[in-house]
Amino acid sequence: MTLHRKTADGVQQGLFITFEGGEGAGKSTQITRLAEHLRAAGDDVLVTREPGGSPGAEAVRHVILSGAAESFGPAMEALLFGAARNDHVEQVMRQAVNTGTMVLCDRYIDSSRVYQGVTGDLDPGLMRAIERAAINGLMPDMTIILDLPAETGLQRANARRGAETADRFEKETIETHRKRRDAYLAIAAAEPRRCKVVSADRSVEDIAADIANLVDQLKASRAIKMKSKTGAAK
Ligand code: TYD
């Protein structure tokens, strides 16, 4: 049985699931695992990432991650992340979710809240305005926060890329990484329905099993809700 949700007008509705966490938390491995799990259950799955995921956003990604925007300051950078996000939402993700696809996105609003808002020290009012304009209501149905001590994450990230080639966000201090971890946990505490903290300091299999359970529960609860709304017994 597939658990595609149908709205009253018969349009299938997918789920929008985002993955968050510091460097080396294993997001991409876990996204791949969840995509396999969902496809095996018969779901259509789109795996995407930020910054990027649409041609316009990929162009902005290059500007941001190359460091070219750094000298223009954190507000400019936050607006660029927002611009990239808006293009990704409007060109790719909203339509996919609205037509029944399970959209799995590597980083989304919480990365901006944490990296630009907390460790970039930007004005909370500006950050909220950018977020609202960027996503225009497309909130994740679930956000998986892969949680890891800052030291472990940095070690893993450096081993993967080589300390010399770490990109500009990975070159920051251990204090910055600790602040980001705390900021993610604070978001999860403030929005417990959306955000699920999963300990990433375990085997790939154990982490993947926990995430699959969380998503399966969400699918089941949505299916029940749709049934009671439409009165359809399926
Ligand atoms: P990427 O190479 O995709 O890294 P990762 O594997 O860690 O996701 O680089 C994305 C970097 O951009 C990452 O360090 C986090 C940062 N970032 C922000 O600062 N704000 C944002 O809104 C997003 C989406 C990413």
PDB file of C-alpha atoms and ligand atoms in Angstrom:
ATOM      1  CA  MET A   1       0.000   0.000   0.000  1.00  0.00           C
ATOM      2  CA  THR A   2       1.374   3.395  -0.845  1.00  0.00           C
ATOM      3  CA  LEU A   3       0.543   6.180   1.525  1.00  0.00           C
ATOM      4  CA  HIS A   4       0.190   9.046  -0.870  1.00  0.00           C
ATOM      5  CA  ARG A   5      -2.025  11.651   0.679  1.00  0.00           C
ATOM      6  CA  LYS A   6      -4.845  13.002  -1.425  1.00  0.00           C
ATOM      7  CA  THR A   7      -6.353  16.388  -0.804  1.00  0.00           C
ATOM      8  CA  ALA A   8     -10.104  16.923  -1.150  1.00  0.00           C
ATOM      9  CA  ASP A   9      -9.668  17.788  -4.851  1.00  0.00           C
ATOM     10  CA  GLY A  10      -7.779  14.543  -5.432  1.00  0.00           C
ATOM     11  CA  VAL A  11      -4.293  16.040  -5.749  1.00  0.00           C
ATOM     12  CA  GLN A  12      -1.600  13.913  -4.201  1.00  0.00           C
ATOM     13  CA  GLN A  13       0.462  15.624  -1.567  1.00  0.00           C
ATOM     14  CA  GLY A  14       4.047  14.590  -0.851  1.00  0.00           C
ATOM     15  CA  LEU A  15       6.126  15.260   2.222  1.00  0.00           C
ATOM     16  CA  PHE A  16       8.868  17.833   2.516  1.00  0.00           C
ATOM     17  CA  ILE A  17      11.693  16.581   4.726  1.00  0.00           C
ATOM     18  CA  THR A  18      14.846  18.559   5.420  1.00  0.00           C
ATOM     19  CA  PHE A  19      18.149  17.396   6.876  1.00  0.00           C
ATOM     20  CA  GLU A  20      20.267  19.612   9.060  1.00  0.00           C
ATOM     21  CA  GLY A  21      23.413  19.400  11.152  1.00  0.00           C
ATOM     22  CA  GLY A  22      26.984  20.556  11.407  1.00  0.00           C
ATOM     23  CA  GLU A  23      29.886  19.476   9.251  1.00  0.00           C
ATOM     24  CA  GLY A  24      30.565  15.732   9.125  1.00  0.00           C
ATOM     25  CA  ALA A  25      27.196  14.731  10.572  1.00  0.00           C
ATOM     26  CA  GLY A  26      26.595  12.341   7.667  1.00  0.00           C
ATOM     27  CA  LYS A  27      23.618  14.079   6.092  1.00  0.00           C
ATOM     28  CA  SER A  28      24.231  12.934   2.538  1.00  0.00           C
ATOM     29  CA  THR A  29      24.673   9.275   3.516  1.00  0.00           C
ATOM     30  CA  GLN A  30      21.441   9.373   5.494  1.00  0.00           C
ATOM     31  CA  ILE A  31      19.506  11.144   2.753  1.00  0.00           C
ATOM     32  CA  THR A  32      20.569   8.428   0.318  1.00  0.00           C
ATOM     33  CA  ARG A  33      19.460   5.752   2.774  1.00  0.00           C
ATOM     34  CA  LEU A  34      16.071   7.355   3.368  1.00  0.00           C
ATOM     35  CA  ALA A  35      15.543   7.796  -0.373  1.00  0.00           C
ATOM     36  CA  GLU A  36      16.185   4.057  -0.866  1.00  0.00           C
ATOM     37  CA  HIS A  37      13.810   3.201   1.948  1.00  0.00           C
ATOM     38  CA  LEU A  38      11.012   5.372   0.529  1.00  0.00           C
ATOM     39  CA  ARG A  39      11.505   4.177  -3.067  1.00  0.00           C
ATOM     40  CA  ALA A  40      11.308   0.576  -1.852  1.00  0.00           C
ATOM     41  CA  ALA A  41       7.893   1.486  -0.382  1.00  0.00           C
ATOM     42  CA  GLY A  42       6.762   2.811  -3.772  1.00  0.00           C
ATOM     43  CA  ASP A  43       7.185   6.547  -3.199  1.00  0.00           C
ATOM     44  CA  ASP A  44       8.415   9.063  -5.751  1.00  0.00           C
ATOM     45  CA  VAL A  45      11.470  10.710  -4.214  1.00  0.00           C
ATOM     46  CA  LEU A  46      13.393  13.850  -5.083  1.00  0.00           C
ATOM     47  CA  VAL A  47      16.772  14.344  -3.420  1.00  0.00           C
ATOM     48  CA  THR A  48      18.025  17.907  -3.515  1.00  0.00           C
ATOM     49  CA  ARG A  49      20.264  20.303  -1.590  1.00  0.00           C
ATOM     50  CA  GLU A  50      20.906  23.878  -0.568  1.00  0.00           C
ATOM     51  CA  PRO A  51      22.431  26.169  -1.474  1.00  0.00           C
ATOM     52  CA  GLY A  52      21.503  24.938  -4.957  1.00  0.00           C
ATOM     53  CA  GLY A  53      18.952  22.533  -6.389  1.00  0.00           C
ATOM     54  CA  SER A  54      17.827  24.692  -9.317  1.00  0.00           C
ATOM     55  CA  PRO A  55      19.900  26.341 -12.072  1.00  0.00           C
ATOM     56  CA  GLY A  56      19.566  29.820 -10.544  1.00  0.00           C
ATOM     57  CA  ALA A  57      20.376  28.600  -7.062  1.00  0.00           C
ATOM     58  CA  GLU A  58      23.382  26.583  -8.280  1.00  0.00           C
ATOM     59  CA  ALA A  59      24.803  29.779  -9.820  1.00  0.00           C
ATOM     60  CA  VAL A  60      24.397  31.557  -6.471  1.00  0.00           C
ATOM     61  CA  ARG A  61      25.924  28.550  -4.677  1.00  0.00           C
ATOM     62  CA  HIS A  62      29.097  29.033  -6.624  1.00  0.00           C
ATOM     63  CA  VAL A  63      29.275  32.717  -5.664  1.00  0.00           C
ATOM     64  CA  ILE A  64      28.718  31.969  -1.965  1.00  0.00           C
ATOM     65  CA  LEU A  65      30.926  28.916  -1.472  1.00  0.00           C
ATOM     66  CA  SER A  66      33.852  30.252  -3.485  1.00  0.00           C
ATOM     67  CA  GLY A  67      34.125  33.031  -0.900  1.00  0.00           C
ATOM     68  CA  ALA A  68      33.459  35.687  -3.536  1.00  0.00           C
ATOM     69  CA  ALA A  69      30.598  37.173  -1.474  1.00  0.00           C
ATOM     70  CA  GLU A  70      32.468  37.136   1.835  1.00  0.00           C
ATOM     71  CA  SER A  71      33.855  40.637   1.509  1.00  0.00           C
ATOM     72  CA  PHE A  72      30.363  42.072   1.011  1.00  0.00           C
ATOM     73  CA  GLY A  73      29.407  41.109   4.548  1.00  0.00           C
ATOM     74  CA  PRO A  74      27.018  38.706   6.316  1.00  0.00           C
ATOM     75  CA  ALA A  75      23.784  40.514   5.362  1.00  0.00           C
ATOM     76  CA  MET A  76      24.605  40.200   1.664  1.00  0.00           C
ATOM     77  CA  GLU A  77      25.458  36.560   2.190  1.00  0.00           C
ATOM     78  CA  ALA A  78      22.171  35.900   4.032  1.00  0.00           C
ATOM     79  CA  LEU A  79      20.240  37.563   1.204  1.00  0.00           C
ATOM     80  CA  LEU A  80      22.072  35.434  -1.356  1.00  0.00           C
ATOM     81  CA  PHE A  81      21.185  32.261   0.537  1.00  0.00           C
ATOM     82  CA  GLY A  82      17.600  33.564   0.601  1.00  0.00           C
ATOM     83  CA  ALA A  83      17.598  34.313  -3.127  1.00  0.00           C
ATOM     84  CA  ALA A  84      18.931  30.841  -3.904  1.00  0.00           C
ATOM     85  CA  ARG A  85      16.311  29.295  -1.600  1.00  0.00           C
ATOM     86  CA  ASN A  86      13.453  31.182  -3.217  1.00  0.00           C
ATOM     87  CA  ASP A  87      14.479  30.008  -6.685  1.00  0.00           C
ATOM     88  CA  HIS A  88      14.800  26.420  -5.460  1.00  0.00           C
ATOM     89  CA  VAL A  89      11.381  26.558  -3.760  1.00  0.00           C
ATOM     90  CA  GLU A  90       9.554  28.125  -6.678  1.00  0.00           C
ATOM     91  CA  GLN A  91      11.276  26.328  -9.549  1.00  0.00           C
ATOM     92  CA  VAL A  92      11.551  22.857  -8.070  1.00  0.00           C
ATOM     93  CA  MET A  93      10.368  21.904  -4.614  1.00  0.00           C
ATOM     94  CA  ARG A  94       6.865  23.354  -4.188  1.00  0.00           C
ATOM     95  CA  GLN A  95       5.542  21.707  -7.299  1.00  0.00           C
ATOM     96  CA  ALA A  96       7.198  18.396  -6.461  1.00  0.00           C
ATOM     97  CA  VAL A  97       5.617  18.282  -2.989  1.00  0.00           C
ATOM     98  CA  ASN A  98       2.248  19.350  -4.393  1.00  0.00           C
ATOM     99  CA  THR A  99       2.253  16.526  -6.908  1.00  0.00           C
ATOM    100  CA  GLY A 100       2.989  13.734  -4.461  1.00  0.00           C
ATOM    101  CA  THR A 101       6.774  13.569  -4.392  1.00  0.00           C
ATOM    102  CA  MET A 102       8.744  12.982  -1.212  1.00  0.00           C
ATOM    103  CA  VAL A 103      11.224  15.841  -1.286  1.00  0.00           C
ATOM    104  CA  LEU A 104      14.401  15.275   0.736  1.00  0.00           C
ATOM    105  CA  CYS A 105      16.463  18.430   1.001  1.00  0.00           C
ATOM    106  CA  ASP A 106      20.010  18.653   2.366  1.00  0.00           C
ATOM    107  CA  ARG A 107      19.902  21.891   4.447  1.00  0.00           C
ATOM    108  CA  TYR A 108      17.141  24.521   4.387  1.00  0.00           C
ATOM    109  CA  ILE A 109      15.911  27.374   6.609  1.00  0.00           C
ATOM    110  CA  ASP A 110      17.568  26.100   9.780  1.00  0.00           C
ATOM    111  CA  SER A 111      21.015  26.344   8.154  1.00  0.00           C
ATOM    112  CA  SER A 112      20.384  30.053   7.570  1.00  0.00           C
ATOM    113  CA  ARG A 113      18.979  30.493  11.075  1.00  0.00           C
ATOM    114  CA  VAL A 114      22.076  28.835  12.548  1.00  0.00           C
ATOM    115  CA  TYR A 115      24.956  29.825  10.227  1.00  0.00           C
ATOM    116  CA  GLN A 116      23.868  33.360   9.335  1.00  0.00           C
ATOM    117  CA  GLY A 117      21.479  34.168  12.207  1.00  0.00           C
ATOM    118  CA  VAL A 118      23.396  32.791  15.192  1.00  0.00           C
ATOM    119  CA  THR A 119      27.061  32.497  14.241  1.00  0.00           C
ATOM    120  CA  GLY A 120      26.794  35.282  11.651  1.00  0.00           C
ATOM    121  CA  ASP A 121      25.158  37.468  14.313  1.00  0.00           C
ATOM    122  CA  LEU A 122      22.613  39.027  11.957  1.00  0.00           C
ATOM    123  CA  ASP A 123      19.562  40.948  13.129  1.00  0.00           C
ATOM    124  CA  PRO A 124      16.759  38.456  13.944  1.00  0.00           C
ATOM    125  CA  GLY A 125      14.175  40.720  12.262  1.00  0.00           C
ATOM    126  CA  LEU A 126      16.148  40.741   9.020  1.00  0.00           C
ATOM    127  CA  MET A 127      16.597  36.957   9.207  1.00  0.00           C
ATOM    128  CA  ARG A 128      12.865  36.385   9.698  1.00  0.00           C
ATOM    129  CA  ALA A 129      12.022  38.684   6.787  1.00  0.00           C
ATOM    130  CA  ILE A 130      14.467  36.912   4.475  1.00  0.00           C
ATOM    131  CA  GLU A 131      13.134  33.512   5.523  1.00  0.00           C
ATOM    132  CA  ARG A 132       9.517  34.503   4.965  1.00  0.00           C
ATOM    133  CA  ALA A 133      10.222  35.945   1.524  1.00  0.00           C
ATOM    134  CA  ALA A 134      12.414  33.003   0.522  1.00  0.00           C
ATOM    135  CA  ILE A 135      10.076  30.152   1.364  1.00  0.00           C
ATOM    136  CA  ASN A 136       6.673  31.790   0.959  1.00  0.00           C
ATOM    137  CA  GLY A 137       4.995  29.269   3.251  1.00  0.00           C
ATOM    138  CA  LEU A 138       6.858  26.107   2.222  1.00  0.00           C
ATOM    139  CA  MET A 139       7.742  24.860   5.704  1.00  0.00           C
ATOM    140  CA  PRO A 140       9.211  21.362   6.084  1.00  0.00           C
ATOM    141  CA  ASP A 141       6.833  18.676   7.306  1.00  0.00           C
ATOM    142  CA  MET A 142       9.775  17.236   9.215  1.00  0.00           C
ATOM    143  CA  THR A 143      13.341  18.333   9.861  1.00  0.00           C
ATOM    144  CA  ILE A 144      15.894  15.709  10.850  1.00  0.00           C
ATOM    145  CA  ILE A 145      18.700  17.273  12.876  1.00  0.00           C
ATOM    146  CA  LEU A 146      21.741  14.997  12.880  1.00  0.00           C
ATOM    147  CA  ASP A 147      23.405  15.785  16.168  1.00  0.00           C
ATOM    148  CA  LEU A 148      27.090  15.247  16.836  1.00  0.00           C
ATOM    149  CA  PRO A 149      29.719  16.708  19.202  1.00  0.00           C
ATOM    150  CA  ALA A 150      31.520  19.506  17.348  1.00  0.00           C
ATOM    151  CA  GLU A 151      34.919  17.773  17.674  1.00  0.00           C
ATOM    152  CA  THR A 152      33.673  14.532  16.120  1.00  0.00           C
ATOM    153  CA  GLY A 153      32.025  16.359  13.240  1.00  0.00           C
ATOM    154  CA  LEU A 154      35.120  18.396  12.465  1.00  0.00           C
ATOM    155  CA  GLN A 155      37.361  15.319  12.570  1.00  0.00           C
ATOM    156  CA  ARG A 156      35.072  13.511  10.165  1.00  0.00           C
ATOM    157  CA  ALA A 157      34.781  16.477   7.811  1.00  0.00           C
ATOM    158  CA  ASN A 158      38.534  17.047   7.753  1.00  0.00           C
ATOM    159  CA  ALA A 159      39.241  13.372   7.145  1.00  0.00           C
ATOM    160  CA  ARG A 160      36.813  13.409   4.232  1.00  0.00           C
ATOM    161  CA  ARG A 161      38.000  16.525   2.468  1.00  0.00           C
ATOM    162  CA  GLY A 162      41.547  16.948   3.791  1.00  0.00           C
ATOM    163  CA  ALA A 163      42.079  19.877   6.167  1.00  0.00           C
ATOM    164  CA  GLU A 164      43.810  21.895   3.441  1.00  0.00           C
ATOM    165  CA  THR A 165      40.876  21.895   1.065  1.00  0.00           C
ATOM    166  CA  ALA A 166      38.095  22.476   3.605  1.00  0.00           C
ATOM    167  CA  ASP A 167      35.706  25.111   2.230  1.00  0.00           C
ATOM    168  CA  ARG A 168      35.332  28.431   3.919  1.00  0.00           C
ATOM    169  CA  PHE A 169      32.555  27.353   6.264  1.00  0.00           C
ATOM    170  CA  GLU A 170      34.542  24.374   7.492  1.00  0.00           C
ATOM    171  CA  LYS A 171      37.628  26.408   8.341  1.00  0.00           C
ATOM    172  CA  GLU A 172      35.944  28.066  11.299  1.00  0.00           C
ATOM    173  CA  THR A 173      36.836  27.419  14.936  1.00  0.00           C
ATOM    174  CA  ILE A 174      35.619  24.677  17.224  1.00  0.00           C
ATOM    175  CA  GLU A 175      33.765  27.352  19.268  1.00  0.00           C
ATOM    176  CA  THR A 176      31.752  28.291  16.203  1.00  0.00           C
ATOM    177  CA  HIS A 177      30.869  24.643  15.620  1.00  0.00           C
ATOM    178  CA  ARG A 178      29.774  24.270  19.260  1.00  0.00           C
ATOM    179  CA  LYS A 179      27.562  27.352  18.978  1.00  0.00           C
ATOM    180  CA  ARG A 180      25.950  25.896  15.864  1.00  0.00           C
ATOM    181  CA  ARG A 181      25.216  22.614  17.591  1.00  0.00           C
ATOM    182  CA  ASP A 182      23.594  24.474  20.492  1.00  0.00           C
ATOM    183  CA  ALA A 183      21.607  26.626  18.058  1.00  0.00           C
ATOM    184  CA  TYR A 184      20.240  23.552  16.259  1.00  0.00           C
ATOM    185  CA  LEU A 185      19.246  22.008  19.594  1.00  0.00           C
ATOM    186  CA  ALA A 186      17.522  25.265  20.584  1.00  0.00           C
ATOM    187  CA  ILE A 187      15.498  25.242  17.339  1.00  0.00           C
ATOM    188  CA  ALA A 188      14.523  21.618  18.005  1.00  0.00           C
ATOM    189  CA  ALA A 189      13.422  22.499  21.535  1.00  0.00           C
ATOM    190  CA  ALA A 190      11.335  25.396  20.224  1.00  0.00           C
ATOM    191  CA  GLU A 191       9.730  23.411  17.380  1.00  0.00           C
ATOM    192  CA  PRO A 192       9.502  19.820  18.628  1.00  0.00           C
ATOM    193  CA  ARG A 193       6.722  18.808  16.234  1.00  0.00           C
ATOM    194  CA  ARG A 194       8.741  19.665  13.143  1.00  0.00           C
ATOM    195  CA  CYS A 195      12.291  18.976  14.341  1.00  0.00           C
ATOM    196  CA  LYS A 196      13.565  15.551  15.327  1.00  0.00           C
ATOM    197  CA  VAL A 197      17.036  15.275  16.823  1.00  0.00           C
ATOM    198  CA  VAL A 198      18.819  12.063  15.835  1.00  0.00           C
ATOM    199  CA  SER A 199      22.142  11.190  17.454  1.00  0.00           C
ATOM    200  CA  ALA A 200      24.675  10.880  14.633  1.00  0.00           C
ATOM    201  CA  ASP A 201      27.432   9.429  16.780  1.00  0.00           C
ATOM    202  CA  ARG A 202      26.327   5.864  15.955  1.00  0.00           C
ATOM    203  CA  SER A 203      26.485   3.389  13.094  1.00  0.00           C
ATOM    204  CA  VAL A 204      25.038   4.363   9.710  1.00  0.00           C
ATOM    205  CA  GLU A 205      22.518   1.506  10.079  1.00  0.00           C
ATOM    206  CA  ASP A 206      21.242   2.586  13.499  1.00  0.00           C
ATOM    207  CA  ILE A 207      20.837   6.193  12.386  1.00  0.00           C
ATOM    208  CA  ALA A 208      19.101   5.157   9.154  1.00  0.00           C
ATOM    209  CA  ALA A 209      16.673   2.897  11.061  1.00  0.00           C
ATOM    210  CA  ASP A 210      15.679   5.732  13.406  1.00  0.00           C
ATOM    211  CA  ILE A 211      15.098   8.140  10.524  1.00  0.00           C
ATOM    212  CA  ALA A 212      13.075   5.585   8.551  1.00  0.00           C
ATOM    213  CA  ASN A 213      10.860   5.034  11.635  1.00  0.00           C
ATOM    214  CA  LEU A 214      10.283   8.741  12.128  1.00  0.00           C
ATOM    215  CA  VAL A 215       9.311   9.248   8.487  1.00  0.00           C
ATOM    216  CA  ASP A 216       7.125   6.132   8.379  1.00  0.00           C
ATOM    217  CA  GLN A 217       5.257   7.386  11.462  1.00  0.00           C
ATOM    218  CA  LEU A 218       4.725  10.753   9.817  1.00  0.00           C
ATOM    219  CA  LYS A 219       3.450   9.103   6.627  1.00  0.00           C
ATOM    220  CA  ALA A 220       1.050   6.955   8.630  1.00  0.00           C
ATOM    221  CA  SER A 221      -0.278   9.871  10.666  1.00  0.00           C
ATOM    222  CA  ARG A 222      -0.836  11.943   7.526  1.00  0.00           C
ATOM    223  CA  ALA A 223      -2.660   9.078   5.849  1.00  0.00           C
ATOM    224  CA  ILE A 224      -4.972   8.736   8.857  1.00  0.00           C
ATOM    225  CA  LYS A 225      -5.619  12.494   8.904  1.00  0.00           C
ATOM    226  CA  MET A 226      -6.492  12.545   5.207  1.00  0.00           C
ATOM    227  CA  LYS A 227      -8.844   9.617   5.654  1.00  0.00           C
ATOM    228  CA  SER A 228     -10.733  11.304   8.456  1.00  0.00           C
ATOM    229  CA  LYS A 229     -10.849  14.616   6.537  1.00  0.00           C
ATOM    230  CA  THR A 230     -12.169  13.147   3.327  1.00  0.00           C
ATOM    231  CA  GLY A 231     -14.073  10.293   4.924  1.00  0.00           C
ATOM    232  CA  ALA A 232     -12.400   8.026   2.341  1.00  0.00           C
ATOM    233  CA  ALA A 233     -11.809   4.475   3.526  1.00  0.00           C
ATOM    234  CA  LYS A 234      -8.805   3.151   1.624  1.00  0.00           C
TER     235      LYS A 234
HETATM  236  P1  TYD B   1      28.217  22.128   1.370  1.00  0.00           P
HETATM  237  O1  TYD B   1      29.510  21.873   0.673  1.00  0.00           O
HETATM  238  O2  TYD B   1      26.951  21.841   0.654  1.00  0.00           O
HETATM  239  O3  TYD B   1      28.320  21.498   2.789  1.00  0.00           O
HETATM  240  P2  TYD B   1      27.604  20.445   3.709  1.00  0.00           P
HETATM  241  O4  TYD B   1      28.052  19.104   3.223  1.00  0.00           O
HETATM  242  O5  TYD B   1      28.131  20.800   5.055  1.00  0.00           O
HETATM  243  O6  TYD B   1      26.106  20.657   3.627  1.00  0.00           O
HETATM  244  O7  TYD B   1      28.276  23.649   1.798  1.00  0.00           O
HETATM  245  C1  TYD B   1      27.232  24.308   2.279  1.00  0.00           C
HETATM  246  C2  TYD B   1      27.740  25.285   3.328  1.00  0.00           C
HETATM  247  O8  TYD B   1      26.887  26.435   3.319  1.00  0.00           O
HETATM  248  C3  TYD B   1      27.715  24.689   4.721  1.00  0.00           C
HETATM  249  O9  TYD B   1      28.907  24.981   5.406  1.00  0.00           O
HETATM  250  C4  TYD B   1      26.578  25.410   5.400  1.00  0.00           C
HETATM  251  C5  TYD B   1      26.455  26.697   4.644  1.00  0.00           C
HETATM  252  N1  TYD B   1      25.078  27.220   4.579  1.00  0.00           N
HETATM  253  C6  TYD B   1      24.768  28.416   5.220  1.00  0.00           C
HETATM  254  O10 TYD B   1      25.635  29.029   5.827  1.00  0.00           O
HETATM  255  N2  TYD B   1      23.499  28.910   5.156  1.00  0.00           N
HETATM  256  C7  TYD B   1      22.515  28.277   4.463  1.00  0.00           C
HETATM  257  O11 TYD B   1      21.354  28.741   4.430  1.00  0.00           O
HETATM  258  C8  TYD B   1      22.840  27.038   3.803  1.00  0.00           C
HETATM  259  C9  TYD B   1      21.791  26.295   3.037  1.00  0.00           C
HETATM  260  C10 TYD B   1      24.131  26.561   3.884  1.00  0.00           C
END
